[in-house]
C-alpha cells in the first residue's frame, strides 16, 4: 500500500472552496527523487491561477492536485540514483514540474533532486520557503534578462509584493538606484528593503512622480503589476531603455521607439537558487513575511494571496 501524507488538494478546477485538506497517497520515490519533510511552502499568485484552470495551456493539471511550487524542507529519503543530496539536508526549491499534480502544500512530498538546492543557512525555514519563485523571478528578470548595472536607475512596479521585494534588494546589490511603485501603505516596507524613492500608484498617474525623482529617465522598467501603472510608466523610459514584464506578453503594448521588451517566465534553476542562497547568507537578501498559515488553513492562505495586495510573502507551514 502506498504511503500517505496530509495535503491540501482539489479534485477539479475552481475557486477557493474547491480546496480540501486530508490524506493522499504519496507518489513512488523514483531513482532520482528525494522525499522531503516539508517545513514551509510559499504561496504565490500563480497557485490560484493554476487552481482556476487558467494556466492549463502552459502547465496542465492532473487530479487530485496538490497546489504549490515553493518549498523548504528536510530530505528524509533518497532514491538510489540521487547523487547530490543526502538524508538530513535542508533544501529549498521552485519545484514546478511539467504537470501540476504533486505540489508542495503537504507534510511530505516527492521531488526530483535536480530541482532542489541547499537552503540558505541564514534564513528561517519560513523565509527560505517563501523565497524560491519570487526570488528566481526577480533575479532572472532584473539581473539576467534586464542586465541591470551599477549606476543605472530601475523602476519596479509591484515593488511591495514577493517578487518586487526581492527585485529591490537585487537591484541595490548591483548598485542601481531604485524607484519602487506600490501603494503608500507599503512605502516604509519598500524603503526598508532599499528603495531610494517610492511612488504611490493610487495617488494618480505615476509618470510625473517618477520623472520628479528620476529626471534623467529609467534604464530598466521591471513590471510585476501591469495595467494602467505600466502604461503610465512607459514614457519615463530612456530611449533604448529596457522593459521586462512577468505579466505582459507585449501584445497590445505601444512601446516608445527603441525600447527593448522581454517577457520573462521564471524557470526552476539550481545555480540561480545557489546565487540567492549566497546573497541571503551575506544578509543582502531578506524575505519579509506577510503571514503564515497551517496546512488546515490553506484556504485562508489563498484568500490572502488573491487580494493581490500582499506586502511580503504568504507561507504555509505544514
Ligand atoms: N512570469 C512569471 O514567471 C511570474 C513569476 C512570479 C510572479 N508573477 C506575477 O507577478 C505578479 C507579482 O507577483 P508577486 O508574487 O509579487 O505578487 P504579490 O506578492 O501579490 O504582490 C503584488 C504587489 O503588487 C502591488 N500592486 C498591485 N497593484 C499595483 C499597481 N497598479 N501598481 C503597482 N503595484 C501594484 C501590490 O501592492 P499594494 O498592496 O501596495 O497595492 C502587491 O504588493 C503576479 O501577478 C504574479 O502572478 C509572474
mmCIF file of N, CA and C in Angstrom, residues 21-108:
data_model
loop_
_atom_site.group_PDB
_atom_site.id
_atom_site.type_symbol
_atom_site.label_atom_id
_atom_site.label_comp_id
_atom_site.label_asym_id
_atom_site.label_seq_id
_atom_site.Cartn_x
_atom_site.Cartn_y
_atom_site.Cartn_z
ATOM 1 N N UNK A 21 -8.442 19.541 2.760
ATOM 2 C CA UNK A 21 -7.207 19.116 3.428
ATOM 3 C C UNK A 21 -7.458 17.724 3.991
ATOM 4 N N UNK A 22 -6.568 16.778 3.670
ATOM 5 C CA UNK A 22 -6.764 15.404 4.152
ATOM 6 C C UNK A 22 -5.650 14.501 3.659
ATOM 7 N N UNK A 23 -5.777 13.185 3.885
ATOM 8 C CA UNK A 23 -4.711 12.259 3.477
ATOM 9 C C UNK A 23 -4.753 11.963 1.983
ATOM 10 N N UNK A 24 -3.579 11.848 1.403
ATOM 11 C CA UNK A 24 -3.432 11.495 -0.022
ATOM 12 C C UNK A 24 -2.261 10.532 -0.149
ATOM 13 N N UNK A 25 -2.298 9.691 -1.182
ATOM 14 C CA UNK A 25 -1.153 8.809 -1.442
ATOM 15 C C UNK A 25 0.054 9.624 -1.877
ATOM 16 N N UNK A 26 1.226 9.263 -1.353
ATOM 17 C CA UNK A 26 2.474 9.869 -1.852
ATOM 18 C C UNK A 26 2.875 9.148 -3.135
ATOM 19 N N UNK A 27 3.389 9.886 -4.126
ATOM 20 C CA UNK A 27 3.897 9.175 -5.312
ATOM 21 C C UNK A 27 5.098 8.318 -4.945
ATOM 22 N N UNK A 28 5.338 7.292 -5.767
ATOM 23 C CA UNK A 28 6.514 6.440 -5.509
ATOM 24 C C UNK A 28 7.796 7.236 -5.673
ATOM 25 N N UNK A 29 8.799 6.868 -4.901
ATOM 26 C CA UNK A 29 10.098 7.536 -4.985
ATOM 27 C C UNK A 29 10.865 6.978 -6.184
ATOM 28 N N UNK A 30 11.073 7.800 -7.212
ATOM 29 C CA UNK A 30 11.845 7.367 -8.379
ATOM 30 C C UNK A 30 13.326 7.358 -8.060
ATOM 31 N N UNK A 31 14.153 6.799 -8.971
ATOM 32 C CA UNK A 31 15.589 6.687 -8.672
ATOM 33 C C UNK A 31 16.261 8.029 -8.411
ATOM 34 N N UNK A 32 15.777 9.092 -9.056
ATOM 35 C CA UNK A 32 16.433 10.398 -8.894
ATOM 36 C C UNK A 32 15.605 11.363 -8.037
ATOM 37 N N UNK A 33 14.660 10.801 -7.271
ATOM 38 C CA UNK A 33 13.802 11.627 -6.412
ATOM 39 C C UNK A 33 14.281 11.606 -4.965
ATOM 40 N N UNK A 34 13.879 12.660 -4.235
ATOM 41 C CA UNK A 34 14.030 12.626 -2.783
ATOM 42 C C UNK A 34 12.648 12.844 -2.161
ATOM 43 N N UNK A 35 12.478 12.308 -0.942
ATOM 44 C CA UNK A 35 11.257 12.615 -0.198
ATOM 45 C C UNK A 35 11.609 13.671 0.845
ATOM 46 N N UNK A 36 10.795 14.702 0.908
ATOM 47 C CA UNK A 36 11.044 15.800 1.847
ATOM 48 C C UNK A 36 9.999 15.830 2.931
ATOM 49 N N UNK A 37 10.442 16.155 4.140
ATOM 50 C CA UNK A 37 9.521 16.621 5.172
ATOM 51 C C UNK A 37 9.410 18.128 4.942
ATOM 52 N N UNK A 38 8.222 18.581 4.583
ATOM 53 C CA UNK A 38 8.059 19.995 4.223
ATOM 54 C C UNK A 38 8.037 20.842 5.492
ATOM 55 N N UNK A 39 8.904 21.855 5.519
ATOM 56 C CA UNK A 39 8.932 22.780 6.661
ATOM 57 C C UNK A 39 8.158 24.050 6.357
ATOM 58 N N UNK A 40 8.148 24.469 5.098
ATOM 59 C CA UNK A 40 7.433 25.691 4.717
ATOM 60 C C UNK A 40 7.223 25.675 3.206
ATOM 61 N N UNK A 41 6.103 26.253 2.783
ATOM 62 C CA UNK A 41 5.795 26.293 1.341
ATOM 63 C C UNK A 41 5.212 27.662 1.010
ATOM 64 N N UNK A 42 5.943 28.426 0.214
ATOM 65 C CA UNK A 42 5.471 29.758 -0.176
ATOM 66 C C UNK A 42 4.234 29.662 -1.044
ATOM 67 N N UNK A 43 3.336 30.623 -0.858
ATOM 68 C CA UNK A 43 2.103 30.686 -1.651
ATOM 69 C C UNK A 43 2.254 31.846 -2.625
ATOM 70 N N UNK A 44 1.965 31.584 -3.901
ATOM 71 C CA UNK A 44 2.180 32.578 -4.955
ATOM 72 C C UNK A 44 0.890 32.810 -5.733
ATOM 73 N N UNK A 45 0.744 34.006 -6.347
ATOM 74 C CA UNK A 45 -0.463 34.268 -7.132
ATOM 75 C C UNK A 45 -0.733 33.186 -8.178
ATOM 76 N N UNK A 46 0.318 32.620 -8.760
ATOM 77 C CA UNK A 46 0.109 31.610 -9.812
ATOM 78 C C UNK A 46 -0.587 30.357 -9.280
ATOM 79 N N UNK A 47 -0.444 30.058 -7.984
ATOM 80 C CA UNK A 47 -1.112 28.870 -7.430
ATOM 81 C C UNK A 47 -2.629 28.990 -7.595
ATOM 82 N N UNK A 48 -3.142 30.217 -7.468
ATOM 83 C CA UNK A 48 -4.580 30.440 -7.646
ATOM 84 C C UNK A 48 -4.960 30.334 -9.125
ATOM 85 N N UNK A 49 -4.087 30.833 -9.989
ATOM 86 C CA UNK A 49 -4.353 30.796 -11.429
ATOM 87 C C UNK A 49 -4.412 29.332 -11.903
ATOM 88 N N UNK A 50 -3.488 28.521 -11.401
ATOM 89 C CA UNK A 50 -3.479 27.084 -11.754
ATOM 90 C C UNK A 50 -4.757 26.427 -11.244
ATOM 91 N N UNK A 51 -5.131 26.720 -9.988
ATOM 92 C CA UNK A 51 -6.331 26.111 -9.391
ATOM 93 C C UNK A 51 -7.598 26.452 -10.181
ATOM 94 N N UNK A 52 -7.621 27.661 -10.742
ATOM 95 C CA UNK A 52 -8.799 28.077 -11.522
ATOM 96 C C UNK A 52 -8.815 27.471 -12.922
ATOM 97 N N UNK A 53 -7.743 26.782 -13.300
ATOM 98 C CA UNK A 53 -7.681 26.159 -14.625
ATOM 99 C C UNK A 53 -7.225 27.134 -15.697
ATOM 100 N N UNK A 54 -6.729 28.316 -15.276
ATOM 101 C CA UNK A 54 -6.372 29.345 -16.252
ATOM 102 C C UNK A 54 -4.910 29.286 -16.689
ATOM 103 N N UNK A 55 -4.185 28.266 -16.206
ATOM 104 C CA UNK A 55 -2.776 28.127 -16.584
ATOM 105 C C UNK A 55 -2.567 26.805 -17.320
ATOM 106 N N UNK A 56 -3.708 26.138 -17.635
ATOM 107 C CA UNK A 56 -3.628 24.757 -18.126
ATOM 108 C C UNK A 56 -2.916 24.641 -19.471
ATOM 109 N N UNK A 57 -2.936 25.733 -20.264
ATOM 110 C CA UNK A 57 -2.245 25.662 -21.566
ATOM 111 C C UNK A 57 -0.726 25.703 -21.394
ATOM 112 N N UNK A 58 -0.271 26.262 -20.268
ATOM 113 C CA UNK A 58 1.183 26.340 -20.005
ATOM 114 C C UNK A 58 1.619 25.116 -19.202
ATOM 115 N N UNK A 59 0.905 24.848 -18.106
ATOM 116 C CA UNK A 59 1.192 23.686 -17.266
ATOM 117 C C UNK A 59 -0.132 22.967 -17.016
ATOM 118 N N UNK A 60 -0.362 21.828 -17.665
ATOM 119 C CA UNK A 60 -1.607 21.087 -17.433
ATOM 120 C C UNK A 60 -1.651 20.514 -16.015
ATOM 121 N N UNK A 61 -2.857 20.228 -15.539
ATOM 122 C CA UNK A 61 -3.017 19.662 -14.190
ATOM 123 C C UNK A 61 -3.534 18.236 -14.280
ATOM 124 N N UNK A 62 -3.213 17.433 -13.277
ATOM 125 C CA UNK A 62 -3.827 16.115 -13.104
ATOM 126 C C UNK A 62 -4.411 16.079 -11.697
ATOM 127 N N UNK A 63 -5.582 15.448 -11.546
ATOM 128 C CA UNK A 63 -6.300 15.459 -10.261
ATOM 129 C C UNK A 63 -6.160 14.120 -9.542
ATOM 130 N N UNK A 64 -6.229 14.095 -8.220
ATOM 131 C CA UNK A 64 -6.282 15.259 -7.355
ATOM 132 C C UNK A 64 -4.976 16.057 -7.442
ATOM 133 N N UNK A 65 -5.098 17.382 -7.369
ATOM 134 C CA UNK A 65 -3.932 18.252 -7.482
ATOM 135 C C UNK A 65 -3.569 18.827 -6.119
ATOM 136 N N UNK A 66 -2.327 18.608 -5.723
ATOM 137 C CA UNK A 66 -1.787 19.315 -4.559
ATOM 138 C C UNK A 66 -1.145 20.582 -5.111
ATOM 139 N N UNK A 67 -1.628 21.789 -4.731
ATOM 140 C CA UNK A 67 -1.028 23.006 -5.274
ATOM 141 C C UNK A 67 0.322 23.308 -4.619
ATOM 142 N N UNK A 68 1.006 24.331 -5.142
ATOM 143 C CA UNK A 68 2.238 24.810 -4.522
ATOM 144 C C UNK A 68 3.482 24.410 -5.282
ATOM 145 N N UNK A 69 4.326 25.415 -5.566
ATOM 146 C CA UNK A 69 5.584 25.169 -6.281
ATOM 147 C C UNK A 69 6.808 25.576 -5.467
ATOM 148 N N UNK A 70 6.608 26.244 -4.326
ATOM 149 C CA UNK A 70 7.735 26.667 -3.479
ATOM 150 C C UNK A 70 7.868 25.722 -2.295
ATOM 151 N N UNK A 71 9.102 25.420 -1.931
ATOM 152 C CA UNK A 71 9.277 24.560 -0.746
ATOM 153 C C UNK A 71 10.612 24.791 -0.066
ATOM 154 N N UNK A 72 10.596 24.616 1.267
ATOM 155 C CA UNK A 72 11.812 24.416 2.044
ATOM 156 C C UNK A 72 11.540 23.194 2.905
ATOM 157 N N UNK A 73 12.465 22.252 2.931
ATOM 158 C CA UNK A 73 12.208 21.042 3.709
ATOM 159 C C UNK A 73 13.482 20.272 3.998
ATOM 160 N N UNK A 74 13.293 19.137 4.667
ATOM 161 C CA UNK A 74 14.436 18.298 5.056
ATOM 162 C C UNK A 74 14.334 16.969 4.305
ATOM 163 N N UNK A 75 15.443 16.564 3.696
ATOM 164 C CA UNK A 75 15.468 15.291 2.956
ATOM 165 C C UNK A 75 15.345 14.149 3.954
ATOM 166 N N UNK A 76 14.334 13.273 3.750
ATOM 167 C CA UNK A 76 14.218 12.133 4.679
ATOM 168 C C UNK A 76 14.355 10.784 3.975
ATOM 169 N N UNK A 77 14.433 10.796 2.650
ATOM 170 C CA UNK A 77 14.633 9.534 1.917
ATOM 171 C C UNK A 77 15.187 9.882 0.535
ATOM 172 N N UNK A 78 16.120 9.079 0.028
ATOM 173 C CA UNK A 78 16.703 9.351 -1.292
ATOM 174 C C UNK A 78 16.524 8.137 -2.198
ATOM 175 N N UNK A 79 16.166 8.363 -3.458
ATOM 176 C CA UNK A 79 16.167 7.287 -4.446
ATOM 177 C C UNK A 79 17.604 6.835 -4.694
ATOM 178 N N UNK A 80 17.773 5.600 -5.260
ATOM 179 C CA UNK A 80 19.123 5.029 -5.406
ATOM 180 C C UNK A 80 20.041 5.838 -6.317
ATOM 181 N N UNK A 81 19.475 6.655 -7.245
ATOM 182 C CA UNK A 81 20.323 7.411 -8.169
ATOM 183 C C UNK A 81 20.627 8.832 -7.700
ATOM 184 N N UNK A 82 20.192 9.176 -6.498
ATOM 185 C CA UNK A 82 20.419 10.543 -6.006
ATOM 186 C C UNK A 82 21.892 10.708 -5.640
ATOM 187 N N UNK A 83 22.521 11.767 -6.184
ATOM 188 C CA UNK A 83 23.971 11.910 -6.009
ATOM 189 C C UNK A 83 24.356 13.122 -5.182
ATOM 190 N N UNK A 84 23.576 14.190 -5.303
ATOM 191 C CA UNK A 84 23.997 15.475 -4.726
ATOM 192 C C UNK A 84 23.488 15.676 -3.306
ATOM 193 N N UNK A 85 22.343 15.061 -2.978
ATOM 194 C CA UNK A 85 21.684 15.317 -1.694
ATOM 195 C C UNK A 85 21.718 14.068 -0.824
ATOM 196 N N UNK A 86 21.603 14.291 0.503
ATOM 197 C CA UNK A 86 21.619 13.172 1.444
ATOM 198 C C UNK A 86 20.556 13.393 2.509
ATOM 199 N N UNK A 87 20.173 12.300 3.166
ATOM 200 C CA UNK A 87 19.184 12.392 4.246
ATOM 201 C C UNK A 87 19.663 13.415 5.284
ATOM 202 N N UNK A 88 18.762 14.289 5.683
ATOM 203 C CA UNK A 88 19.100 15.319 6.678
ATOM 204 C C UNK A 88 19.404 16.676 6.065
ATOM 205 N N UNK A 89 19.656 16.724 4.753
ATOM 206 C CA UNK A 89 19.950 18.021 4.116
ATOM 207 C C UNK A 89 18.726 18.931 4.186
ATOM 208 N N UNK A 90 18.985 20.208 4.461
ATOM 209 C CA UNK A 90 17.917 21.211 4.401
ATOM 210 C C UNK A 90 17.980 21.857 3.024
ATOM 211 N N UNK A 91 16.889 21.764 2.284
ATOM 212 C CA UNK A 91 16.896 22.183 0.876
ATOM 213 C C UNK A 91 15.726 23.116 0.598
ATOM 214 N N UNK A 92 15.846 23.840 -0.525
ATOM 215 C CA UNK A 92 14.713 24.661 -0.951
ATOM 216 C C UNK A 92 14.636 24.639 -2.461
ATOM 217 N N UNK A 93 13.462 25.004 -3.001
ATOM 218 C CA UNK A 93 13.360 24.970 -4.454
ATOM 219 C C UNK A 93 12.030 25.478 -4.982
ATOM 220 N N UNK A 94 12.103 25.832 -6.253
ATOM 221 C CA UNK A 94 10.908 26.141 -7.058
ATOM 222 C C UNK A 94 10.680 24.873 -7.862
ATOM 223 N N UNK A 95 9.746 24.025 -7.410
ATOM 224 C CA UNK A 95 9.710 22.646 -7.886
ATOM 225 C C UNK A 95 8.559 22.408 -8.879
ATOM 226 N N UNK A 96 8.339 23.419 -9.718
ATOM 227 C CA UNK A 96 7.330 23.263 -10.782
ATOM 228 C C UNK A 96 7.735 22.110 -11.702
ATOM 229 N N UNK A 97 6.770 21.234 -11.991
ATOM 230 C CA UNK A 97 7.043 20.101 -12.868
ATOM 231 C C UNK A 97 6.163 20.221 -14.106
ATOM 232 N N UNK A 98 6.379 19.401 -15.142
ATOM 233 C CA UNK A 98 5.617 19.569 -16.393
ATOM 234 C C UNK A 98 4.109 19.466 -16.202
ATOM 235 N N UNK A 99 3.657 18.681 -15.207
ATOM 236 C CA UNK A 99 2.220 18.580 -14.904
ATOM 237 C C UNK A 99 2.018 18.983 -13.440
ATOM 238 N N UNK A 100 1.025 19.852 -13.187
ATOM 239 C CA UNK A 100 0.728 20.247 -11.802
ATOM 240 C C UNK A 100 -0.096 19.145 -11.156
ATOM 241 N N UNK A 101 0.505 18.416 -10.220
ATOM 242 C CA UNK A 101 -0.225 17.350 -9.509
ATOM 243 C C UNK A 101 0.321 17.155 -8.101
ATOM 244 N N UNK A 102 1.644 16.969 -8.018
ATOM 245 C CA UNK A 102 2.241 16.695 -6.713
ATOM 246 C C UNK A 102 2.961 17.946 -6.223
ATOM 247 N N UNK A 103 2.172 18.933 -5.753
ATOM 248 C CA UNK A 103 2.747 20.200 -5.312
ATOM 249 C C UNK A 103 3.243 20.141 -3.881
ATOM 250 N N UNK A 104 3.506 21.328 -3.323
ATOM 251 C CA UNK A 104 4.246 21.413 -2.058
ATOM 252 C C UNK A 104 3.373 21.655 -0.826
ATOM 253 N N UNK A 105 2.052 21.842 -1.013
ATOM 254 C CA UNK A 105 1.213 22.144 0.149
ATOM 255 C C UNK A 105 0.826 20.842 0.849
ATOM 256 N N UNK A 106 1.821 20.206 1.463
ATOM 257 C CA UNK A 106 1.652 18.885 2.071
ATOM 258 C C UNK A 106 2.713 18.704 3.150
ATOM 259 N N UNK A 107 2.493 17.709 4.009
ATOM 260 C CA UNK A 107 3.512 17.455 5.049
ATOM 261 C C UNK A 107 4.740 16.774 4.460
ATOM 262 N N UNK A 108 4.514 15.921 3.465
ATOM 263 C CA UNK A 108 5.635 15.221 2.807
ATOM 264 C C UNK A 108 5.432 15.297 1.308
#
